[in-house]
Structure formats: C-alpha cells, structure tokens
C-alpha cells in the first residue's frame, strides 16, 4: 500500500500526526503522546513556533546554557549557547574565566561587506557586453531604489556592482558580482531582492539569467579575536612546555587537513552554539567558515598561535555574516532574550562576541588535548548523558558521580558501576544469631547436594566450625601471609563484595575432609559452640590478633567481617539464603 500523500500541507496538525502514526508507527499511542508532549502549553507561543517552518507537528528541544565570565574589549559578558554536546558550555565558561584575569579577549571587525551574484549566460561579443554593462550600471542601482531606501538610511546598501568574466572556466558564463553592506541585518532577503531586481533590469534577448542569489562565502565580512599573555602567566606546572605543545598543535592543524577539520569543528562548537541562541543561520556560518579555511587551496586551521619574546598569542580570523534585527532574531522569544542577555549588541559587536566564543572553545580543546587528553574532561561531562540513558535515579547519579571523581569515565565503566549498584541487596547471614543459624541448618539434610562445590550438607557445617576454630585458637594452621599480601587482601573485608564461587584458602585440601560427627545435629551443635567461643575469646582479649591463612593478621572486627562473608557464601552454596 502506497504511503504517498497528496495535500499533506493542507491537513491540520492533528491530522498530520494521525497520518504519520498510522502509516509509519502502526498507530502506537506512545508515539502520538511523545509528539504532543513537546508542544508548548501556551497556544499562542506554540502557534508562533508552528509558523516558523512548514508541516510542523511538534518542537525539538535543545539545551540552552550560558557561559559567564567573558571579558571582551574590556566589557563583561555572559554568552548564551544552544548545543546538544556535553562539555562545550563548560569549556567555554572555564576558558572565559581563565582569560578574564589575563586581559580578556581583544576583538575587531575587519570588514562587514557581503556578496551576491547574478549568474548569466552570454554567447555574444565580450566587448559589447562590457559596453552594455557600463552604460547600464547606474540603471541597475536605480532598479533597487525602492528596496535599498531604508537600508541606505541606516548606512547600508549596494557598495559596488562588477561584471565578472568566467568563460575560461565555463563556456559563456558571466556574473554580476554585487557587494553589499547590511548593517545590523544579516540581509539575506534584502540581498536576494536586490539581485532579482538587478537581473530583471539587466536581462535582454541575448542574456540568459540562470539565477540570482546571495553567497554565504563572505571573505570580506571578517572578524578577528585574540588572547595573549606572558608565557609564565599561563600557569600550570610547566607553562613553557605547555605553550610549546599548544603552538605545535595549532601548527599541525595549519598543515594537516585531517587534523584541521576536527580542529575547526571544535571552533564551530562554540560559534554555532551562540549563532543558534541568537536565531542566526548556523548552516550559512558553517559553510562560509569552512570555505574560508580552504581559501588558499588547502583546508587549514582557522586559529593561529605564536610565541615571541616570551609572549603567548592565540587568535582567530574568520567570516561571520550575522544579524541582530529581522528574521528569526525578531520573532523567536529566546533569540530576543539572548540578544538582551548580551546587552543588545549590534551585528558588529555580535560578530566579535561569537568569534571570542569560537576562540575560547578551541583554546579549551587544545589545552585538554595537550595536557590530560580530550576524553578526560569530555567523558566527565558525558557522564550525565550516560546516566540519563540508563534511567539513573538522583541517588544513583550522586553516587556514580562521586565514584568517578578520581577515575576515568567510559560508557562501559559507568554501566558496570550502575549494574553493581542495582544488584539485589545481599542477604548477609548473621553468624552470631544462634537461633536463626540453627533454624536454617536444621532444614538441611546431611547428604544434601550443593549448588556449587563438592561438600555435602554436613561437611559444609563442619567446615564452618573448623574455620571458626582458627580464630578461637583451637586449630593451628601452619601458614604465612606476607605484609604485601595482607595490605592487598584485607581491605576486601571492608567491601560489600561476596566471596566468589570457587574461592578456596590454600591450606584446605581439594576434596572435603571426612566427617567428624555422626549426625547433622551434632555438627550444628558444635558449630554453635565454636561461634559462642569465638565471641568469648575476643571479648576477653580486646587486643587479640589471629592470623587468617588467606587475609593475614585480623582483629575481632575483621574476623567478624570475614565470618559474615564466609557463612553467607556457604549458606548460598545450599540455597539457604
């Protein structure tokens, strides 16, 4: 059955969801519930979001964070960031604070011009085309008068129109290359409207207009951000070594495209997050930045580093075509809030803030890479994502976070820790509770077969009694445990770990020893007597130390911990707990 639908855009939002659920989710009610769960409760606000694009059925949330402590050209900022990747906001915040005490970020806008082009085909005489263009250049500008009027009042408009010959690359291909200044507007709609007006005026029988469109490659809309300080002010154990490694890391990204792509991706982590938060077009920014990184014929780093005369300098230069008026920046409430948070910047100021964010992100990544490694900090931040993925409770999150404070985070390690915490609570056996011990063992046949191991029921009871005699001083075992082994083994008694199946002290024989008593009742009675004696001898001599054949010298507290583990182990052997 075909799933092709006609008139989908004319369906209501509810009808779109019903069609989707029926055709692609087999009418699963939880799918519809999930889609509607992300609707805004404010109907007017939801309608605003619905109108941003076509065929909307819900909202897709992204985390909105802030990076404080940025000082840019002597002014303090808190920078909003919309990003799904952990560690991005944390890194920006840390780096912002780091440089706030070292002079902050120094930024400048180099230029703000943007480009649009009318692409056309002309097979006639080149000189005739040049004459036609020259004669009509003023008319081409005039054709946009009604569009440029308001922009010109703000100091913007069309700066220049050039005829470009590209016939050496594509037969009969030319373009009108138009330079614009759009002030605080990103200007995409303005530029495209101007280009279409110019194309209509320029077109004639022997000129075929192919298309009219702005370019997202804006190498003349440049901003620069820089940080610098004396090398010794970088801090750490060896600031000179750090500065050298940092510089080398940047130089590698300058000459190695494989590294440069990842290097620049890290820069865009910071840039895109602020671009998104302000309702600007992050895809255009990405495309323009990567094109700029390739402007010399080879993909290279957008940042650069220099150590000269004992001063560390790190800077970025890239194109950023941004707007603070018009488009989504004027419609999306959170975009407006972001701009207010940054003290209502002009487009030029926003360029500088975003460049600083990109430079900060790159500094944070390179500092991690050249010191502890990128995964150390990244996985710490990723920890919460792993915990949420496995539906950890708040108590589990707190315990796991504390556990990994001094450990390396990995997905498998976190899952292993969670699983260990979620194991059913161990039903530890209280070996000193004579009544319960007797009740449990009385149900056990003398020849009962174990779930693991070789001992039968009565042999196990006599074994517990025999081992207790070691602590009581009634059985001398010729064994020696080195201090090194004691130090390694004894701490285990303080844990919640159980004695593993197959655990056997070296002084025991491979096979069970012959029975000492004629009946199970006698064996149980002896065990109770040995446990009582155990308590008596240690109570009478509080400083008593007795060597355990595996764990070494144990006092009363350690012997009790061992007895609990030992009794529990063997009770489990016969399914008594």
Coordinates of C-alpha atoms in Angstrom, one line a residue:
X1 CA 0.0 0.0 0.0
X2 CA 1.4 3.4 -1.1
X3 CA 2.3 5.9 1.6
X4 CA 2.5 8.8 -0.8
X5 CA 0.1 11.5 0.3
X6 CA -1.5 14.4 -1.5
X7 CA -2.4 17.7 0.1
X8 CA -0.4 17.0 3.3
X9 CA 0.3 20.6 3.9
X10 CA -3.4 21.4 4.0
X11 CA -4.1 18.9 6.8
X12 CA -4.4 20.2 10.4
X13 CA -1.5 19.5 12.8
X14 CA -3.7 16.7 14.5
X15 CA -4.4 15.2 11.0
X16 CA -0.7 15.2 10.1
X17 CA 0.2 13.4 13.3
X18 CA -2.6 10.9 12.8
X19 CA -1.4 10.2 9.2
X20 CA 2.2 9.8 10.4
X21 CA 1.2 7.5 13.3
X22 CA -0.9 5.3 11.1
X23 CA 1.5 5.0 8.2
X24 CA 4.9 4.9 9.9
X25 CA 4.3 3.9 13.5
X26 CA 1.4 1.4 13.3
X27 CA -0.8 3.7 15.4
X28 CA 1.4 3.4 18.5
X29 CA -0.3 5.6 21.1
X30 CA 3.1 6.3 22.8
X31 CA 4.4 7.9 19.6
X32 CA 1.5 10.4 19.5
X33 CA 2.0 11.1 23.2
X34 CA 5.7 11.8 22.7
X35 CA 5.0 14.2 19.8
X36 CA 2.4 16.1 21.8
X37 CA 4.5 16.1 24.9
X38 CA 6.8 18.7 23.3
X39 CA 4.0 21.1 22.4
X40 CA 4.2 24.4 24.3
X41 CA 1.3 24.8 26.8
X42 CA 1.0 28.4 25.7
X43 CA -1.1 28.1 22.5
X44 CA -0.1 31.5 21.1
X45 CA 3.6 30.7 21.6
X46 CA 3.1 27.3 20.0
X47 CA 1.4 28.8 17.0
X48 CA 4.4 31.2 16.7
X49 CA 6.7 28.2 16.5
X50 CA 4.5 26.4 14.1
X51 CA 4.6 29.3 11.7
X52 CA 8.5 29.3 11.5
X53 CA 8.5 26.4 9.1
X54 CA 6.1 24.1 7.1
X55 CA 4.4 20.9 8.1
X56 CA 5.2 21.3 11.8
X57 CA 3.9 18.6 14.2
X58 CA 5.9 19.4 17.3
X59 CA 9.0 21.1 18.8
X60 CA 12.5 19.6 19.1
X61 CA 14.2 20.9 22.2
X62 CA 17.9 21.7 22.5
X63 CA 19.6 22.6 25.8
X64 CA 20.1 26.4 26.3
X65 CA 23.1 27.2 28.6
X66 CA 25.1 30.2 29.4
X67 CA 28.9 30.7 29.7
X68 CA 29.7 33.6 32.1
X69 CA 33.0 35.4 32.8
X70 CA 33.8 36.6 29.3
X71 CA 35.7 39.9 29.1
X72 CA 35.7 41.2 25.5
X73 CA 37.4 44.5 24.8
X74 CA 37.2 45.4 28.5
X75 CA 33.4 44.7 28.7
X76 CA 32.0 41.7 30.7
X77 CA 29.6 39.3 29.0
X78 CA 27.6 36.2 29.7
X79 CA 27.2 34.3 26.5
X80 CA 24.1 32.1 25.7
X81 CA 24.8 28.8 24.0
X82 CA 22.4 26.3 22.4
X83 CA 24.1 23.0 21.9
X84 CA 23.5 19.2 22.5
X85 CA 27.1 18.2 23.1
X86 CA 28.3 17.9 26.6
X87 CA 31.5 19.8 27.7
X88 CA 31.0 22.7 25.2
X89 CA 29.5 25.2 27.6
X90 CA 31.7 24.1 30.5
X91 CA 34.8 24.5 28.4
X92 CA 33.8 28.0 27.2
X93 CA 33.0 29.0 30.8
X94 CA 36.3 27.9 32.1
X95 CA 38.3 29.5 29.3
X96 CA 36.3 32.7 29.6
X97 CA 37.2 32.9 33.3
X98 CA 40.8 31.9 32.6
X99 CA 41.4 34.8 30.2
X100 CA 39.3 37.3 32.2
X101 CA 42.3 37.7 34.6
X102 CA 44.8 37.9 31.7
X103 CA 43.4 40.8 29.8
X104 CA 40.4 39.2 28.3
X105 CA 39.6 38.8 24.6
X106 CA 40.7 41.6 22.2
X107 CA 38.5 41.7 19.1
X108 CA 38.0 43.8 16.0
X109 CA 35.8 43.7 12.9
X110 CA 38.0 43.9 9.8
X111 CA 35.1 44.4 7.3
X112 CA 31.4 43.7 7.0
X113 CA 30.7 43.6 3.3
X114 CA 28.6 40.7 1.8
X115 CA 28.4 39.3 -1.7
X116 CA 25.5 38.5 -4.0
X117 CA 25.7 37.4 -7.6
X118 CA 23.6 37.3 -10.8
X119 CA 24.7 34.3 -12.8
X120 CA 24.0 34.5 -16.5
X121 CA 24.9 33.1 -19.9
X122 CA 26.0 35.3 -22.9
X123 CA 27.4 33.9 -26.2
X124 CA 28.0 37.3 -27.9
X125 CA 30.9 39.7 -28.2
X126 CA 32.6 40.3 -24.9
X127 CA 33.3 44.0 -25.6
X128 CA 29.6 44.6 -26.5
X129 CA 28.7 43.0 -23.1
X130 CA 31.1 45.3 -21.3
X131 CA 29.8 48.3 -23.0
X132 CA 26.2 47.3 -22.2
X133 CA 27.1 46.8 -18.5
X134 CA 29.0 50.2 -18.3
X135 CA 26.1 52.1 -19.8
X136 CA 23.5 50.5 -17.6
X137 CA 25.4 50.3 -14.3
X138 CA 23.7 53.3 -12.9
X139 CA 20.3 52.0 -14.0
X140 CA 21.0 48.7 -12.3
X141 CA 21.4 50.6 -9.0
X142 CA 18.3 52.6 -9.6
X143 CA 16.3 49.4 -10.2
X144 CA 16.8 48.6 -6.5
X145 CA 15.9 52.1 -5.1
X146 CA 12.7 51.1 -3.5
X147 CA 14.4 48.1 -1.8
X148 CA 17.5 49.9 -0.6
X149 CA 15.9 53.1 0.6
X150 CA 15.6 52.1 4.3
X151 CA 18.9 50.2 4.3
X152 CA 20.6 53.3 3.0
X153 CA 19.1 55.4 5.8
X154 CA 21.0 53.0 8.2
X155 CA 24.2 53.5 6.3
X156 CA 24.0 50.3 4.2
X157 CA 23.0 49.4 0.7
X158 CA 24.8 48.4 -2.5
X159 CA 28.5 49.3 -2.4
X160 CA 29.5 48.1 -5.9
X161 CA 28.5 46.1 -9.0
X162 CA 31.1 44.4 -11.1
X163 CA 30.9 42.4 -14.3
X164 CA 33.0 39.2 -13.9
X165 CA 34.1 37.0 -16.9
X166 CA 34.2 33.3 -16.0
X167 CA 34.2 32.0 -19.6
X168 CA 37.6 30.4 -19.1
X169 CA 36.0 28.1 -16.6
X170 CA 32.6 27.6 -18.1
X171 CA 31.5 28.4 -21.6
X172 CA 29.6 31.7 -22.0
X173 CA 29.4 32.1 -18.2
X174 CA 29.4 35.6 -16.6
X175 CA 28.2 37.1 -13.4
X176 CA 27.3 40.4 -11.9
X177 CA 29.2 40.5 -8.6
X178 CA 27.4 42.8 -6.2
X179 CA 28.9 44.0 -2.9
X180 CA 26.5 44.9 0.0
X181 CA 26.6 46.5 3.4
X182 CA 23.6 45.3 5.5
X183 CA 24.5 46.9 8.9
X184 CA 22.7 45.1 11.8
X185 CA 20.7 42.8 9.5
X186 CA 22.1 39.5 8.2
X187 CA 20.5 40.7 5.0
X188 CA 19.7 37.5 3.0
X189 CA 16.3 38.6 1.9
X190 CA 17.4 42.2 1.2
X191 CA 20.4 40.9 -0.9
X192 CA 18.3 38.4 -2.9
X193 CA 15.5 41.0 -3.5
X194 CA 18.2 43.5 -4.9
X195 CA 19.8 40.8 -7.0
X196 CA 16.5 39.8 -8.6
X197 CA 15.6 43.5 -9.4
X198 CA 19.1 43.9 -10.9
X199 CA 18.7 40.7 -13.0
X200 CA 15.3 41.9 -14.4
X201 CA 16.8 45.2 -15.4
X202 CA 20.0 43.6 -16.9
X203 CA 18.3 40.8 -18.9
X204 CA 17.8 41.1 -22.6
X205 CA 17.3 38.7 -25.6
X206 CA 21.0 37.5 -25.8
X207 CA 21.5 37.5 -21.9
X208 CA 20.0 34.4 -20.2
X209 CA 19.7 34.8 -16.4
X210 CA 20.5 31.5 -14.7
X211 CA 19.9 32.5 -11.1
X212 CA 20.3 35.4 -8.7
X213 CA 21.4 34.6 -5.2
X214 CA 23.5 35.8 -2.3
X215 CA 26.7 34.0 -1.4
X216 CA 27.4 32.5 2.0
X217 CA 31.1 32.8 1.3
X218 CA 31.8 36.3 2.8
X219 CA 35.6 36.6 2.9
X220 CA 35.2 40.4 3.2
X221 CA 32.9 40.1 6.3
X222 CA 35.7 39.4 8.7
X223 CA 36.3 39.5 12.4
X224 CA 39.3 38.8 14.5
X225 CA 39.6 37.7 18.2
X226 CA 42.8 37.3 20.1
X227 CA 44.1 36.5 23.6
X228 CA 47.7 37.0 24.8
X229 CA 49.8 37.0 27.9
X230 CA 53.3 36.3 29.1
X231 CA 54.1 32.6 28.8
X232 CA 54.7 32.3 32.6
X233 CA 51.2 33.7 33.2
X234 CA 49.6 30.6 31.5
X235 CA 50.0 28.8 34.8
X236 CA 50.4 25.1 35.5
X237 CA 53.5 23.1 36.4
X238 CA 55.4 24.0 33.3
X239 CA 53.9 26.9 31.3
X240 CA 56.8 27.0 28.9
X241 CA 56.3 23.3 27.9
X242 CA 52.5 23.8 27.7
X243 CA 52.9 26.9 25.4
X244 CA 55.2 25.0 23.1
X245 CA 52.9 22.0 22.8
X246 CA 49.9 24.2 22.3
X247 CA 51.7 26.1 19.5
X248 CA 52.7 22.8 17.8
X249 CA 49.1 21.6 18.0
X250 CA 47.9 24.7 16.1
X251 CA 50.7 24.4 13.5
X252 CA 49.7 20.8 12.9
X253 CA 46.2 21.9 12.2
X254 CA 47.6 24.6 9.8
X255 CA 49.3 22.0 7.6
X256 CA 47.3 18.7 8.1
X257 CA 43.7 18.7 6.7
X258 CA 42.7 15.6 8.6
X259 CA 43.5 17.4 11.9
X260 CA 42.3 20.8 10.7
X261 CA 38.7 19.5 10.1
X262 CA 38.4 18.3 13.7
X263 CA 40.2 21.3 15.0
X264 CA 37.8 23.7 13.2
X265 CA 34.8 21.6 14.2
X266 CA 35.7 22.3 17.8
X267 CA 35.8 26.0 17.0
X268 CA 32.4 25.8 15.4
X269 CA 31.1 24.0 18.6
X270 CA 31.4 27.4 20.3
X271 CA 30.4 29.5 17.3
X272 CA 27.3 27.5 16.2
X273 CA 26.0 27.4 19.8
X274 CA 25.8 31.2 20.0
X275 CA 24.6 31.6 16.4
X276 CA 21.7 29.2 17.3
X277 CA 20.9 31.0 20.5
X278 CA 20.5 34.3 18.6
X279 CA 18.4 32.9 15.8
X280 CA 21.0 33.3 13.1
X281 CA 21.7 30.8 10.3
X282 CA 24.4 28.4 11.6
X283 CA 24.5 26.5 8.4
X284 CA 25.5 29.6 6.4
X285 CA 28.1 30.4 9.1
X286 CA 29.5 26.8 8.9
X287 CA 29.7 26.8 5.1
X288 CA 31.3 30.3 5.0
X289 CA 33.9 29.4 7.7
X290 CA 34.9 26.1 6.1
X291 CA 35.2 27.8 2.7
X292 CA 37.4 30.5 4.2
X293 CA 39.6 27.7 5.8
X294 CA 40.2 26.5 2.2
X295 CA 40.8 29.9 0.6
X296 CA 44.5 29.1 -0.1
X297 CA 43.7 25.9 -1.9
X298 CA 44.2 23.6 1.1
X299 CA 41.9 23.2 4.1
X300 CA 43.6 24.7 7.2
X301 CA 43.1 25.9 10.7
X302 CA 41.0 29.0 11.4
X303 CA 43.1 29.8 14.5
X304 CA 46.8 30.6 14.8
X305 CA 49.4 30.7 17.6
X306 CA 52.7 32.5 18.1
X307 CA 55.2 32.6 20.9
X308 CA 57.5 35.6 20.5
X309 CA 59.7 37.5 23.1
X310 CA 58.2 35.5 25.9
X311 CA 54.6 36.3 24.9
X312 CA 51.9 33.8 24.0
X313 CA 49.4 34.9 21.4
X314 CA 46.5 32.9 20.1
X315 CA 44.0 34.3 17.6
X316 CA 41.2 33.6 15.1
X317 CA 40.1 35.3 11.9
X318 CA 37.0 34.2 10.1
X319 CA 34.0 35.5 8.2
X320 CA 30.7 35.9 10.1
X321 CA 27.6 37.3 8.4
X322 CA 25.2 37.9 11.3
X323 CA 22.2 39.9 12.1
X324 CA 20.6 41.3 15.2
X325 CA 17.4 42.6 13.6
X326 CA 15.0 40.9 11.2
X327 CA 14.4 37.2 10.6
X328 CA 14.1 34.8 13.5
X329 CA 16.0 37.2 15.8
X330 CA 13.0 39.4 15.8
X331 CA 10.5 36.6 16.2
X332 CA 11.9 33.9 18.5
X333 CA 11.4 34.9 22.1
X334 CA 14.6 33.1 23.2
X335 CA 16.6 34.7 20.4
X336 CA 15.5 38.1 21.6
X337 CA 16.3 37.1 25.2
X338 CA 19.8 36.0 24.1
X339 CA 20.5 39.4 22.5
X340 CA 19.2 41.2 25.6
X341 CA 21.5 39.0 27.7
X342 CA 24.4 40.2 25.7
X343 CA 23.4 43.8 26.2
X344 CA 21.7 44.2 22.8
X345 CA 24.7 44.1 20.6
X346 CA 25.0 45.5 17.1
X347 CA 25.8 43.0 14.3
X348 CA 29.4 44.1 14.5
X349 CA 29.6 43.5 18.3
X350 CA 27.8 40.2 17.9
X351 CA 30.5 39.2 15.4
X352 CA 33.1 39.9 18.0
X353 CA 31.3 38.0 20.8
X354 CA 30.9 34.9 18.6
X355 CA 34.5 35.0 17.4
X356 CA 35.6 35.1 21.1
X357 CA 33.4 32.1 21.8
X358 CA 34.9 30.1 19.0
X359 CA 38.4 31.0 20.1
X360 CA 37.6 30.1 23.7
X361 CA 36.3 26.7 22.6
X362 CA 39.4 26.0 20.6
X363 CA 41.7 27.0 23.5
X364 CA 39.8 24.7 25.8
X365 CA 40.0 21.8 23.4
X366 CA 43.7 22.3 22.7
X367 CA 44.5 22.7 26.4
X368 CA 42.8 19.4 27.1
X369 CA 44.4 17.6 24.2
X370 CA 48.0 18.7 25.0
X371 CA 47.6 18.0 28.8
X372 CA 45.2 15.4 30.1
X373 CA 43.7 14.3 26.8
X374 CA 40.3 15.2 25.4
X375 CA 38.4 12.3 26.9
X376 CA 39.3 13.1 30.5
X377 CA 37.1 16.2 30.6
X378 CA 34.7 15.2 27.8
X379 CA 33.7 11.9 29.4
X380 CA 33.2 13.6 32.8
X381 CA 30.7 15.9 31.1
X382 CA 29.3 13.0 29.1
X383 CA 28.7 11.0 32.4
X384 CA 25.3 12.6 32.9
X385 CA 24.2 11.7 29.4
X386 CA 25.1 8.0 30.1
X387 CA 23.3 8.1 33.4
X388 CA 20.2 9.5 31.8
X389 CA 20.4 7.0 29.0
X390 CA 20.2 4.2 31.6
X391 CA 17.4 5.9 33.7
X392 CA 19.6 6.5 36.8
X393 CA 17.8 7.9 39.8
X394 CA 19.0 11.1 41.5
X395 CA 20.6 9.0 44.3
X396 CA 22.4 6.8 41.7
X397 CA 23.6 9.9 39.8
X398 CA 25.0 11.3 43.0
X399 CA 26.8 8.1 44.0
X400 CA 28.1 7.4 40.5
X401 CA 29.4 11.0 40.0
X402 CA 31.2 10.7 43.4
X403 CA 32.6 7.3 42.4
X404 CA 34.1 8.7 39.2
X405 CA 35.7 11.8 40.7
X406 CA 39.1 10.1 40.7
X407 CA 38.5 7.6 37.9
X408 CA 38.4 7.5 34.2
X409 CA 34.9 7.7 32.8
X410 CA 33.9 5.3 30.0
X411 CA 30.5 4.1 28.9
X412 CA 31.2 0.5 29.9
X413 CA 32.6 1.5 33.3
X414 CA 29.6 3.6 34.1
X415 CA 27.2 0.8 33.1
X416 CA 29.2 -1.7 35.1
X417 CA 29.0 0.6 38.2
X418 CA 25.3 1.1 37.8
X419 CA 24.7 -2.6 37.4
X420 CA 26.7 -3.4 40.5
X421 CA 24.6 -0.8 42.4
X422 CA 21.4 -2.3 41.1
X423 CA 22.1 -5.9 42.1
X424 CA 19.6 -7.2 44.6
X425 CA 20.8 -6.4 48.2
X426 CA 22.9 -9.2 49.6
X427 CA 21.1 -11.1 52.4
X428 CA 24.1 -11.4 54.7
X429 CA 24.0 -14.1 57.3
X430 CA 24.4 -13.1 60.9
X431 CA 26.6 -15.9 62.1
X432 CA 26.2 -14.9 65.7
X433 CA 22.4 -15.4 65.7
X434 CA 22.4 -18.9 67.2
X435 CA 18.6 -19.3 66.8
X436 CA 18.4 -18.4 63.1
X437 CA 21.6 -20.3 62.3
X438 CA 20.2 -23.4 64.0
X439 CA 16.8 -23.0 62.3
X440 CA 18.3 -22.7 58.8
X441 CA 20.8 -25.6 59.2
X442 CA 18.2 -27.9 60.7
X443 CA 16.3 -28.0 57.4
X444 CA 19.4 -29.1 55.6
X445 CA 19.9 -32.9 55.1
X446 CA 23.3 -34.2 56.0
X447 CA 23.8 -35.5 52.4
X448 CA 22.3 -32.5 50.7
X449 CA 24.0 -31.8 47.3
X450 CA 25.4 -28.3 46.8
X451 CA 24.6 -25.8 44.1
X452 CA 28.3 -25.4 43.6
X453 CA 31.4 -27.0 45.0
X454 CA 32.0 -30.6 46.3
X455 CA 30.9 -30.5 50.0
X456 CA 27.6 -32.1 51.1
X457 CA 25.4 -30.6 53.8
X458 CA 27.1 -31.8 57.0
X459 CA 30.5 -31.4 55.5
X460 CA 29.7 -27.7 55.0
X461 CA 28.6 -27.3 58.6
X462 CA 31.7 -28.9 59.9
X463 CA 33.8 -26.8 57.6
X464 CA 32.3 -23.6 59.1
X465 CA 33.1 -24.9 62.6
X466 CA 36.6 -25.8 61.6
X467 CA 37.5 -22.4 60.2
X468 CA 36.0 -20.7 63.3
X469 CA 38.4 -22.8 65.4
X470 CA 41.3 -20.9 63.8
X471 CA 40.1 -17.7 65.3
X472 CA 39.4 -19.4 68.6
X473 CA 42.9 -20.8 68.8
X474 CA 41.7 -24.4 68.7
X475 CA 43.3 -25.2 65.4
X476 CA 46.8 -24.1 64.5
X477 CA 47.3 -23.7 60.7
X478 CA 50.8 -23.5 59.5
X479 CA 50.6 -20.6 57.2
X480 CA 52.3 -17.3 56.5
X481 CA 50.8 -14.2 54.7
X482 CA 53.3 -11.5 53.7
X483 CA 52.7 -7.9 54.7
X484 CA 52.3 -7.1 51.0
X485 CA 49.6 -9.7 50.5
X486 CA 47.9 -8.6 53.7
X487 CA 47.8 -5.0 52.6
X488 CA 46.3 -6.0 49.3
X489 CA 43.8 -8.6 50.5
X490 CA 42.5 -7.4 53.9
X491 CA 40.7 -4.2 52.5
X492 CA 38.3 -6.5 50.7
X493 CA 36.7 -7.4 54.0
X494 CA 35.5 -3.8 54.3
X495 CA 33.6 -4.0 51.0
X496 CA 30.2 -5.3 50.1
X497 CA 31.8 -7.9 47.8
X498 CA 30.9 -11.6 48.3
X499 CA 33.4 -14.5 48.4
X500 CA 33.3 -15.7 44.8
X501 CA 32.3 -19.2 43.8
X502 CA 35.5 -21.3 43.7
X503 CA 37.2 -19.3 46.4
X504 CA 39.4 -21.7 48.5
X505 CA 42.1 -20.9 51.0
X506 CA 45.4 -22.6 50.2
X507 CA 45.5 -24.6 53.5
X508 CA 42.4 -26.6 52.5
X509 CA 42.6 -29.8 50.6
X510 CA 41.0 -30.2 47.2
X511 CA 38.4 -32.7 48.5
X512 CA 36.1 -32.4 51.5
X513 CA 37.6 -33.8 54.8
X514 CA 35.9 -36.9 56.4
X515 CA 33.0 -36.2 58.7
X516 CA 33.9 -35.7 62.4
X517 CA 30.4 -36.1 63.8
X518 CA 27.9 -39.0 63.5
X519 CA 24.9 -36.7 62.8
X520 CA 23.9 -33.3 61.4
X521 CA 22.5 -32.3 64.8
X522 CA 25.9 -32.9 66.5
X523 CA 27.6 -30.9 63.8
X524 CA 25.2 -28.0 64.2
X525 CA 25.7 -28.0 68.0
X526 CA 29.4 -28.0 67.6
X527 CA 29.2 -25.0 65.2
X528 CA 27.1 -23.1 67.7
X529 CA 29.6 -23.8 70.5
X530 CA 32.5 -22.7 68.3
X531 CA 30.7 -19.4 67.4
X532 CA 30.0 -18.7 71.1
X533 CA 33.6 -19.4 72.0
X534 CA 34.7 -17.1 69.2
X535 CA 32.8 -14.2 70.8
X536 CA 34.1 -15.1 74.3
X537 CA 37.8 -15.2 73.5
X538 CA 37.7 -11.9 71.6
X539 CA 35.6 -10.2 74.3
X540 CA 38.1 -11.3 77.0
X541 CA 41.1 -10.1 75.0
X542 CA 40.2 -7.0 73.1
X543 CA 43.7 -6.8 71.6
X544 CA 43.6 -10.3 70.3
X545 CA 45.0 -10.7 66.8
X546 CA 44.8 -14.1 65.0
X547 CA 46.3 -14.9 61.6
X548 CA 43.9 -15.9 58.9
X549 CA 45.5 -18.2 56.4
X550 CA 44.5 -16.0 53.5
X551 CA 43.8 -12.5 54.8
X552 CA 46.7 -12.4 57.4
X553 CA 46.5 -10.8 60.8
X554 CA 42.9 -10.0 61.7
X555 CA 41.5 -8.4 64.9
X556 CA 37.9 -9.0 66.2
X557 CA 36.2 -6.6 63.7
X558 CA 38.0 -8.1 60.7
X559 CA 37.3 -11.6 61.8
X560 CA 33.6 -10.8 62.2
X561 CA 33.5 -9.4 58.7
X562 CA 35.2 -12.5 57.4
X563 CA 32.7 -14.8 59.2
X564 CA 29.7 -12.9 57.7
X565 CA 31.1 -13.4 54.2
X566 CA 32.1 -17.0 54.9
X567 CA 28.8 -18.0 56.4
X568 CA 26.8 -16.2 53.6
X569 CA 29.0 -17.9 50.9
X570 CA 28.2 -21.4 52.2
X571 CA 24.6 -20.8 53.0
X572 CA 24.2 -19.7 49.4
X573 CA 26.0 -22.9 48.4
X574 CA 23.0 -24.8 49.6
X575 CA 20.3 -22.3 48.8
X576 CA 19.7 -21.3 52.4
X577 CA 19.6 -17.6 51.6

